[in-house]
Amino acid sequence: VASEFDIIRRYFTRPAPRAEVGVGDDCALVKVASGVELAISADMLVCGQHFFADADPLKLGHKALAVNLSDMAAMGAVPRWAMLCLALPEPDEAWLEGFSRGFFALTQEYGLDLIGGDTTRGPLNICVQILGEVPEGQALRRDRAKPGDEVWVSGTLGDAGLALAHAHGRIELSPEDAAACFAQLDMPQPRVALGLALRSIATSAIDISDGLVADLGHILESSGVSADVEFSALPVSAAGARHLPGEIAQQAVLAGGDDYELCFTAPAALATEVATLARRLRMPLTRIGRIAAGSGLRIYDAGGNPLSIGVGGFDHFR
Amino acid sequence: VASEFDIIRRYFTRPAPRAEVGVGDDCALVKVASGVELAISADMLVCGQHFFADADPLKLGHKALAVNLSDMAAMGAVPRWAMLCLALPEPDEAWLEGFSRGFFALTQEYGLDLIGGDTTRGPLNICVQILGEVPEGQALRRDRAKPGDEVWVSGTLGDAGLALAHAHGRIELSPEDAAACFAQLDMPQPRVALGLALRSIATSAIDISDGLVADLGHILESSGVSADVEFSALPVSAAGARHLPGEIAQQAVLAGGDDYELCFTAPAALATEVATLARRLRMPLTRIGRIAAGSGLRIYDAGGNPLSIGVGGFDHFR
């Protein structure tokens, strides 16, 4: 049986050129550039809650890091270093091989180093902490949206939620739609380049991990403003469009969570810059509404009637 | 039922004066002082592996942070910021109240801020990431021990291991000894002040979390040296002394793990400085052996005969 130290050596020790000391001491040591703030985030993925027990380990390795990269994107930070803590029921070599491959494919793509962590026995649990750099004062926060700003989202909303609804037998997707939706659920592409470009454009940003209603709600609450959003303006995929206006699809779009797109606000005067950015990054950026004074999120249907939003975001204890 | 956001707000949101942005955005934001390196560590504690399901949550809150502070101590770093990821079977208010009290008592004692993390449903799992600062080039590493250096340990060894042996019915401790040993197991006192003072004295350091044999072994392997240690020189508590030379006590002293003392090497010429430091910090610092060329750890009994060490350190997959 592989030992804890064998596992770390074999699967999780790679060169860490951006660290003074990487895996293998009590602490990792890194130098932070001057003139920057350090952005730090951590996410815990639990078997049975965030993924199925038979999930492809390669996809899990990808996703465990991707959800953290998405937090970097939402702050406009450049990801630099990651720590990985892993509880495993048993040291399954095939699983470790797949997981580490998925994980390191992303560290390589985004140029960050795995510098440490912990490996232990226990019910499968993956906890990743990520550290990045952002020039002082330039971080995208959620508390700076202003009345008059426009609200934007990247990509399309609801595909991950549709995949989950399909997996739970609550909706039936065609094989093609299922493939497209599960790709979004299992292999989300963090919007890091978008986050960096938004530093000079957006007044606030958040990643949509708990669903649009909850996450835009966080911006509104933190900024002390309200928003008016038109449901028909929300960007959906072909799969999403085929299942709207069904209730399950509507809920997936508004509150499905796991989308890992960015929701951001920008001054109306910068709408052209946002459109240019969408072309440059080759991703849809869609204007979905406008910030106003007051509080709360109002969503309207195509006829201008308020939609009742009985859908909160994803909450692990509700 | 309390929501995920209620739990974070109620139990885990405290002022974070050392952060630009603390709990409540996609990432925390901190400024790292210039001229320092950032020391980063993470530990995952799993129910049934690292603690019993009925463990006192206050003690768990203490220990979850203490084991990370011990890593800071081992590098000579000043702890500054912590992230906490928590998987809970259910949002038990009494548990959360006790756990957060134990956790924040230590953050306050050591002057660090909780700046973020994650809360989710799942088998009880506590993952803490810690960040600290150490002046450039002054970190205590495990790869700098030199032949001729002396080997030291702080405190006493084996009490946590004796407590575990007692809990598993492999040994019977008197009520007084049990109280003393369980205090070491449940409420370890991280040696942060010692780590800071050792920056100018020690050539290498490590915290004894996996047992002396394994952890001193890490220093030897990383430094490319060997060591000779005399068993009778190892510092033990009154409880330990009462159960020596029994095999269980011997194993607890050599390989029990969970001691959270520091093992360090220092030039023989600095022995007086170490002794002075012990008096100033009011803690035992005991010279247990000497570094030599070559490789491996040799432990001798009082008669100068080599002890066979069939005891590796604690390994979660062995």
XYZ file of C-alpha atoms in Angstrom:
636
model
C 0.000 0.000 0.000
C 1.317 3.437 -0.891
C 2.161 5.572 2.126
C 1.010 9.132 2.658
C 4.505 10.337 1.728
C 4.647 8.111 -1.370
C 1.338 9.585 -2.525
C 2.576 13.133 -2.086
C 5.873 12.370 -3.825
C 4.394 10.390 -6.674
C 1.276 12.368 -7.520
C 1.561 15.820 -6.051
C 5.184 16.917 -6.205
C 6.022 18.935 -9.300
C 8.557 21.694 -9.780
C 7.293 24.932 -8.239
C 9.348 27.635 -9.960
C 7.286 30.431 -8.431
C 8.004 29.322 -4.833
C 11.116 29.564 -2.638
C 10.022 26.343 -0.916
C 7.236 24.178 -2.339
C 5.881 20.792 -1.245
C 7.979 19.147 1.470
C 8.576 21.423 4.469
C 6.314 22.493 7.352
C 5.268 25.497 5.290
C 5.704 26.609 1.719
C 7.589 29.882 1.257
C 6.794 32.372 -1.477
C 7.735 35.952 -2.281
C 4.881 38.299 -3.032
C 5.630 41.068 -5.529
C 5.656 44.603 -4.156
C 2.745 46.890 -4.993
C 0.251 44.061 -5.046
C -2.394 42.734 -2.746
C -2.621 39.030 -2.098
C -6.018 37.503 -2.989
C -6.826 34.287 -1.109
C -9.712 31.880 -1.434
C -10.568 28.310 -0.447
C -13.262 25.861 -1.505
C -14.171 22.454 -0.160
C -15.751 19.815 -2.426
C -17.464 16.916 -0.678
C -18.406 13.599 -2.240
C -22.192 13.271 -2.433
C -22.680 17.023 -2.124
C -20.646 18.562 -4.919
C -19.996 15.474 -7.024
C -21.067 11.859 -7.375
C -18.959 9.076 -5.850
C -18.237 7.644 -9.303
C -17.209 10.990 -10.797
C -14.327 10.857 -13.277
C -11.252 11.734 -11.159
C -9.680 13.689 -14.035
C -12.737 15.948 -14.190
C -12.734 16.255 -10.397
C -9.094 17.340 -10.442
C -10.018 19.964 -13.000
C -13.101 21.166 -11.176
C -11.504 21.335 -7.714
C -9.005 23.856 -9.043
C -11.372 25.533 -11.521
C -13.832 26.657 -8.832
C -10.945 28.339 -7.029
C -9.603 29.920 -10.204
C -13.107 31.275 -10.686
C -12.760 33.126 -7.360
C -9.472 34.594 -8.590
C -11.261 35.671 -11.790
C -14.021 37.334 -9.787
C -11.448 39.497 -7.976
C -9.339 40.262 -11.064
C -6.369 38.458 -9.516
C -3.565 36.562 -11.257
C -3.499 33.038 -9.782
C -0.009 32.151 -8.471
C -0.030 29.353 -5.899
C -2.358 26.562 -4.711
C -2.517 24.245 -1.702
C -4.392 20.929 -1.905
C -5.821 19.034 1.064
C -7.259 15.651 0.274
C -9.096 13.079 2.391
C -9.286 9.700 0.629
C -11.107 6.533 1.732
C -8.158 4.547 0.358
C -5.060 5.270 -1.714
C -6.545 4.328 -5.095
C -3.705 4.710 -7.621
C -5.938 5.010 -10.687
C -7.997 7.684 -8.977
C -4.896 9.592 -7.840
C -3.390 9.352 -11.317
C -6.538 10.781 -12.950
C -7.152 13.416 -10.309
C -3.598 14.741 -10.342
C -3.613 14.804 -14.160
C -6.766 16.942 -14.217
C -5.423 19.195 -11.491
C -1.997 19.798 -13.028
C -3.428 20.336 -16.507
C -5.069 23.459 -15.092
C -2.086 24.611 -13.016
C -0.074 24.457 -16.226
C -2.688 26.248 -18.295
C -2.851 29.103 -15.782
C 0.797 29.088 -14.758
C 0.366 28.506 -11.050
C 2.282 26.215 -8.677
C 1.004 23.585 -6.255
C 3.095 24.381 -3.176
C 1.709 22.209 -0.399
C -1.272 20.731 1.393
C -2.190 17.622 3.297
C -3.193 14.028 2.526
C -5.139 11.894 4.956
C -7.554 9.009 5.151
C -11.260 9.826 5.394
C -14.500 10.253 3.459
C -13.547 11.759 0.071
C -13.064 15.488 0.524
C -11.099 17.885 -1.656
C -10.115 21.256 -0.258
C -8.141 23.683 -2.417
C -6.769 27.026 -1.313
C -5.591 29.467 -3.914
C -3.452 32.585 -3.746
C -3.109 35.263 -6.372
C -1.825 38.768 -6.903
C -3.713 41.888 -7.841
C -2.248 45.409 -8.143
C -3.007 47.443 -5.030
C -6.494 48.960 -5.069
C -7.483 47.294 -8.350
C -9.288 44.202 -7.047
C -12.840 43.656 -8.277
C -14.980 43.686 -5.184
C -18.674 43.073 -4.712
C -19.398 46.241 -2.763
C -18.782 48.927 -5.390
C -21.808 48.736 -7.724
C -23.425 52.167 -8.330
C -26.938 53.203 -9.393
C -26.919 53.629 -13.166
C -24.357 50.860 -13.705
C -25.347 48.103 -16.084
C -25.347 44.441 -15.050
C -23.549 41.919 -17.269
C -22.910 38.196 -17.254
C -20.411 36.096 -19.191
C -21.202 32.905 -21.082
C -24.585 31.253 -20.600
C -26.517 30.473 -17.436
C -28.206 27.317 -16.239
C -26.414 24.512 -18.072
C -24.847 23.023 -14.946
C -28.250 23.162 -13.247
C -29.873 21.411 -16.206
C -27.224 18.681 -16.077
C -27.977 18.139 -12.394
C -31.738 18.094 -13.000
C -31.120 15.489 -15.710
C -28.925 13.413 -13.393
C -31.656 13.505 -10.750
C -34.318 12.474 -13.291
C -36.230 15.742 -12.972
C -35.818 16.617 -16.647
C -34.772 14.696 -19.739
C -32.114 16.178 -21.974
C -31.324 14.894 -25.467
C -27.914 13.155 -25.644
C -26.387 16.227 -27.343
C -27.841 18.660 -24.812
C -26.776 16.383 -21.955
C -23.212 16.285 -23.301
C -23.109 20.081 -23.554
C -24.623 20.636 -20.100
C -22.431 18.061 -18.329
C -19.353 19.625 -19.918
C -20.300 22.878 -18.177
C -20.995 21.085 -14.871
C -17.874 18.889 -14.870
C -15.282 21.011 -16.656
C -16.105 24.660 -15.972
C -13.705 27.099 -17.642
C -12.768 29.765 -15.109
C -12.981 33.300 -16.519
C -9.532 34.410 -15.406
C -8.681 36.459 -18.525
C -12.045 38.200 -18.285
C -11.474 39.069 -14.627
C -8.113 40.636 -15.407
C -9.557 42.701 -18.278
C -12.476 43.873 -16.124
C -10.187 45.590 -13.592
C -10.340 48.786 -15.656
C -14.017 48.450 -16.586
C -16.175 46.846 -13.887
C -17.323 48.531 -10.679
C -18.086 45.159 -9.040
C -17.881 41.474 -9.871
C -18.711 38.061 -8.452
C -18.579 34.544 -9.810
C -21.877 32.732 -10.224
C -21.306 29.668 -8.104
C -24.540 29.770 -6.083
C -26.827 30.958 -8.906
C -27.509 34.381 -10.433
C -30.188 35.401 -7.931
C -28.012 34.656 -4.909
C -24.754 35.961 -6.336
C -26.110 39.150 -7.913
C -27.948 39.452 -4.590
C -24.575 39.497 -2.804
C -23.416 42.397 -5.003
C -26.638 44.300 -4.311
C -26.482 43.723 -0.569
C -22.774 44.536 -0.265
C -23.121 47.643 -2.452
C -26.384 48.845 -0.872
C -28.209 49.055 -4.220
C -31.004 47.296 -6.124
C -31.230 45.907 -9.654
C -33.800 45.450 -12.403
C -33.180 42.443 -14.626
C -35.141 41.246 -17.627
C -35.474 37.472 -17.684
C -35.593 37.303 -21.473
C -32.225 39.064 -21.613
C -30.471 36.269 -19.715
C -28.067 34.346 -21.967
C -28.907 30.671 -22.279
C -27.423 27.858 -24.314
C -29.291 25.990 -27.060
C -30.093 23.322 -24.465
C -31.430 25.926 -22.059
C -33.525 27.576 -24.794
C -35.118 24.228 -25.672
C -36.349 23.758 -22.094
C -37.558 27.288 -21.433
C -40.010 28.537 -20.260
C -40.274 25.301 -18.279
C -39.989 25.807 -14.542
C -36.958 23.561 -14.083
C -34.997 25.369 -16.789
C -36.046 28.742 -15.381
C -34.834 27.700 -11.954
C -31.561 26.408 -13.423
C -30.958 29.753 -15.145
C -31.807 31.868 -12.106
C -30.563 29.741 -9.245
C -28.889 26.597 -10.551
C -25.448 27.454 -9.320
C -22.206 25.827 -10.434
C -22.126 28.070 -13.533
C -18.771 29.735 -12.755
C -19.526 32.622 -15.056
C -18.845 36.158 -13.898
C -21.606 38.620 -13.085
C -20.341 42.200 -13.066
C -21.494 45.790 -13.097
C -20.020 48.538 -15.264
C -20.833 52.195 -15.945
C -23.266 52.500 -18.866
C -20.674 54.724 -20.592
C -18.345 51.728 -20.883
C -20.793 49.438 -22.723
C -18.709 49.688 -25.915
C -15.559 48.622 -24.033
C -17.417 45.588 -22.716
C -18.577 44.666 -26.225
C -15.029 45.038 -27.539
C -13.767 42.843 -24.722
C -16.311 40.142 -25.610
C -14.967 40.066 -29.165
C -11.353 40.031 -28.033
C -11.907 37.170 -25.565
C -14.334 35.398 -27.927
C -16.948 34.919 -25.223
C -20.501 36.182 -24.878
C -20.866 39.102 -22.478
C -24.527 39.965 -22.113
C -26.157 43.031 -20.585
C -28.991 41.739 -18.412
C -30.147 44.735 -16.393
C -29.367 47.896 -14.506
C -28.446 48.932 -10.988
C -30.751 51.362 -9.149
C -30.958 52.896 -5.697
C -32.772 51.004 -2.962
C -32.450 47.319 -2.280
C -33.452 43.978 -3.744
C -33.456 42.233 -7.085
C -36.463 42.653 -9.400
C -36.788 40.312 -12.358
C -39.315 41.027 -15.118
C -40.799 38.817 -17.784
C -40.986 39.934 -21.427
C -44.279 41.701 -20.723
C -42.701 43.809 -17.963
C -44.418 41.891 -15.147
C -42.348 41.023 -12.087
C -41.370 37.351 -11.854
C -41.747 36.011 -8.367
C -38.371 34.625 -7.371
C -39.019 31.927 -4.829
C -35.662 30.514 -5.680
C -32.765 31.302 -3.418
C -29.272 30.374 -4.385
C -27.721 27.082 -3.610
C -27.295 26.667 0.142
C -25.782 23.561 1.676
C -27.902 23.723 4.799
C -31.300 24.488 3.238
C -32.495 25.683 10.140
C -29.545 28.040 9.910
C -28.366 28.672 6.350
C -24.779 28.450 5.169
C -24.631 32.257 5.134
C -26.178 32.537 8.628
C -23.529 30.140 9.959
C -20.707 32.159 8.428
C -22.186 35.441 9.676
C -23.020 34.221 13.156
C -20.027 32.080 14.037
C -17.177 32.929 11.726
C -17.294 36.628 10.957
C -15.130 38.716 13.260
C -13.300 41.967 12.590
C -10.153 41.301 10.535
C -7.991 44.379 11.152
C -5.007 42.832 9.369
C -6.925 42.318 6.098
C -8.089 44.737 3.388
C -11.041 42.427 2.733
C -11.908 39.594 5.124
C -14.813 37.124 5.147
C -17.496 37.972 2.600
C -16.125 38.407 -0.916
C -14.912 35.883 -3.526
C -11.416 36.237 -2.103
C -9.889 37.832 0.942
C -7.364 40.586 0.236
C -4.299 41.212 2.373
C -1.131 43.261 2.080
C 2.110 41.436 2.734
C 4.890 43.505 4.303
C 7.928 44.175 2.125
C 11.148 42.280 2.849
C 9.318 39.212 4.066
C 8.512 35.821 2.659
C 5.034 34.419 3.001
C 4.867 31.072 4.847
C 1.793 28.978 3.988
C 0.540 25.723 5.413
C -2.678 23.711 5.512
C -3.909 20.795 7.602
C -7.018 18.693 7.320
C -8.558 17.044 10.404
C -11.007 14.228 9.752
C -13.502 12.829 12.233
C -12.564 9.260 13.182
C -8.968 9.753 12.026
C -7.705 12.764 13.949
C -10.396 13.037 16.603
C -13.349 11.136 18.029
C -16.888 11.965 16.883
C -17.841 13.077 20.400
C -14.792 15.325 20.802
C -15.401 18.570 22.684
C -15.938 21.152 19.896
C -14.111 23.853 21.862
C -11.004 21.682 22.035
C -11.385 20.835 18.336
C -11.554 24.521 17.438
C -8.354 25.011 19.421
C -6.572 22.032 17.937
C -7.560 22.705 14.305
C -5.786 26.062 14.507
C -3.021 24.928 16.884
C -1.669 22.286 14.488
C -1.344 24.979 11.830
C 0.258 27.441 14.230
C 2.730 24.673 14.994
C 3.753 24.688 11.298
C 4.286 28.448 11.516
C 6.418 27.869 14.615
C 8.494 25.264 12.796
C 9.354 27.822 10.077
C 9.943 30.735 12.452
C 7.023 32.625 10.885
C 4.683 35.136 12.514
C 1.125 33.862 11.949
C -1.058 36.545 10.309
C -4.107 35.105 8.555
C -6.181 31.902 8.522
C -8.819 30.374 6.252
C -11.267 27.781 7.600
C -13.109 25.197 5.489
C -15.648 23.137 7.330
C -17.825 20.190 6.283
C -20.580 19.531 8.821
C -23.126 16.707 8.890
C -25.674 19.234 10.159
C -25.610 22.824 11.371
C -25.429 22.017 15.106
C -25.521 25.386 16.895
C -23.981 24.152 20.153
C -21.135 22.538 18.235
C -20.555 25.653 16.124
C -20.649 27.853 19.215
C -18.037 25.734 21.008
C -15.849 25.218 17.949
C -15.734 28.895 17.017
C -14.999 29.841 20.649
C -11.998 27.500 20.747
C -10.807 28.691 17.343
C -11.078 32.417 18.037
C -9.493 32.109 21.484
C -6.315 31.084 19.657
C -6.599 33.671 16.856
C -6.811 36.281 19.578
C -3.928 34.861 21.583
C -1.671 34.863 18.516
C -3.032 38.012 16.888
C -4.095 36.523 13.578
C -7.280 37.100 11.548
C -9.748 34.589 10.120
C -10.232 36.002 6.621
C -12.315 33.428 4.751
C -13.047 29.820 3.937
C -15.980 27.637 3.056
C -18.859 25.916 4.853
C -20.648 22.921 3.426
C -22.587 19.829 4.392
C -20.685 16.531 4.626
C -18.883 14.134 6.945
C -17.195 16.253 9.625
C -13.961 17.629 8.176
C -11.975 20.656 9.307
C -9.414 22.149 6.962
C -7.419 25.184 8.077
C -4.974 27.102 5.941
C -2.601 29.495 7.620
C -0.391 32.306 6.317
C 2.440 34.018 8.096
C 5.388 36.287 7.511
C 9.081 35.616 7.976
C 11.935 38.023 7.125
C 13.520 37.090 3.798
C 16.050 34.279 4.096
C 15.405 33.713 7.804
C 12.868 30.871 7.648
C 13.715 27.710 9.600
C 13.875 24.964 7.027
C 14.403 21.256 7.389
C 17.245 20.978 4.891
C 20.017 22.932 6.621
C 21.230 20.643 9.424
C 25.035 20.225 9.445
C 27.326 17.501 10.842
C 28.383 18.567 14.345
C 25.079 20.327 15.065
C 23.271 19.238 18.185
C 19.678 17.988 18.096
C 17.159 19.503 20.503
C 13.476 19.078 21.292
C 11.089 21.309 23.205
C 8.720 20.148 25.957
C 8.188 16.435 26.507
C 7.507 13.651 24.031
C 4.891 10.938 23.963
C 2.052 12.278 26.092
C -0.397 12.540 23.206
C 0.511 9.010 22.150
C -0.057 7.738 25.701
C -3.476 9.422 25.773
C -4.406 7.682 22.521
C -3.120 4.317 23.792
C -5.245 4.841 26.913
C -8.311 5.745 24.822
C -7.820 2.569 22.773
C -7.468 0.443 25.933
C -3.854 -0.513 25.177
C -2.523 1.006 28.388
C -4.085 2.213 31.614
C -3.168 5.640 32.890
C -3.974 6.887 36.391
C -6.656 9.620 36.391
C -3.981 12.294 36.977
C -1.713 10.995 34.216
C -4.685 10.663 31.866
C -5.681 14.279 32.518
C -2.148 15.475 31.813
C -1.769 13.372 28.663
C -5.178 14.261 27.221
C -4.424 17.943 27.780
C -1.405 17.519 25.477
C -3.447 15.583 22.916
C -6.490 17.867 22.892
C -5.040 21.293 23.585
C -1.514 21.378 22.178
C 0.291 24.686 22.736
C 2.020 25.665 19.512
C 5.619 26.773 20.045
C 5.347 30.014 18.076
C 7.541 32.126 20.379
C 10.190 29.415 20.332
C 10.158 29.288 16.530
C 10.685 33.050 16.302
C 13.562 32.970 18.770
C 15.213 30.049 16.956
C 15.633 32.033 13.715
C 19.006 33.263 14.923
C 20.046 29.983 16.553
C 18.762 26.882 14.755
C 20.114 25.481 11.498
C 16.940 23.457 10.888
C 13.590 22.838 12.551
C 10.423 20.778 12.195
C 7.359 20.266 14.335
C 6.831 16.800 15.771
C 3.406 15.965 14.399
C 4.177 12.488 13.043
C 6.523 11.386 15.844
C 10.191 12.068 16.578
C 11.562 9.245 14.409
C 9.613 10.327 11.337
C 10.039 14.064 11.789
C 13.715 14.069 12.744
C 14.010 11.623 9.835
C 12.627 14.335 7.523
C 15.342 16.742 8.677
C 18.030 14.106 8.111
C 16.763 13.169 4.673
C 16.293 16.763 3.524
C 19.673 17.827 4.898
C 21.556 14.741 3.685
C 22.921 13.924 7.145
C 22.536 11.305 9.899
C 21.972 11.588 13.653
C 22.842 9.752 16.840
C 20.251 10.045 19.587
C 20.327 8.628 23.092
C 16.933 7.297 24.134
C 17.500 8.077 27.801
C 18.080 11.725 26.901
C 14.564 12.124 25.471
C 12.429 14.374 27.660
C 9.321 12.674 28.998
C 6.606 13.772 31.397
C 5.980 12.216 34.804
C 3.289 10.085 33.136
C 5.711 8.975 30.443
C 8.401 8.140 32.997
C 5.962 5.963 34.957
C 5.276 3.824 31.867
C 8.828 3.477 30.610
C 10.547 1.257 29.624
C 7.263 -0.344 28.562
C 6.986 -0.875 24.834
C 3.848 1.232 24.410
C 5.381 4.201 26.195
C 8.594 3.798 24.196
C 6.624 3.807 20.973
C 4.643 6.850 22.105
C 7.857 8.755 22.823
C 9.546 7.801 19.550
C 6.651 7.685 17.132
C 3.430 8.694 18.850
C 2.900 11.836 16.845
C 0.539 14.658 17.730
C 3.152 16.113 20.110
C 3.475 19.498 18.366
C 6.822 20.147 19.981
C 9.700 21.465 17.884
C 12.714 19.376 16.991
C 15.629 21.527 15.858
C 19.350 21.449 15.213
C 21.815 24.099 16.334
C 25.598 24.511 16.224
C 27.199 23.065 19.374
C 28.742 26.499 20.003
C 25.244 27.913 20.594
C 24.231 25.466 23.359
C 24.362 28.263 25.960
C 22.044 30.432 23.871
C 19.574 27.549 23.696
C 19.729 27.082 27.462
C 19.160 30.812 27.988
C 16.198 30.682 25.612
C 14.694 27.787 27.587
C 14.806 29.879 30.747
C 13.397 32.971 29.046
C 10.491 31.062 27.486
C 10.044 28.900 30.604
C 9.954 25.665 28.620
C 12.212 22.618 28.635
C 14.623 22.498 25.692
C 16.531 19.239 25.776
C 19.626 18.193 23.852
C 18.941 14.674 22.613
C 21.753 13.930 20.165
C 24.077 15.066 17.448
C 24.122 15.338 13.667
C 26.776 13.411 11.739
C 27.650 12.776 8.107
C 25.983 9.902 6.308
C 22.322 9.024 6.491
C 19.807 7.535 8.895
C 18.791 7.897 12.509
C 20.573 5.776 15.139
C 19.033 5.565 18.592
C 21.010 4.082 21.498
C 19.927 2.759 24.870
C 21.686 3.765 28.102
C 24.250 1.011 27.547
C 25.178 2.402 24.135
C 23.472 -0.415 22.234
C 21.435 0.510 19.163
C 17.660 0.376 19.675
C 15.894 -1.199 16.750
C 13.334 1.286 15.527
C 10.588 -0.686 13.921
C 8.317 2.269 14.453
C 7.748 4.615 11.559
C 5.943 7.848 12.085
C 2.238 8.203 11.889
C 1.048 7.565 8.332
C -2.607 7.755 7.392
C -2.331 5.057 4.765
C -0.284 2.493 6.719
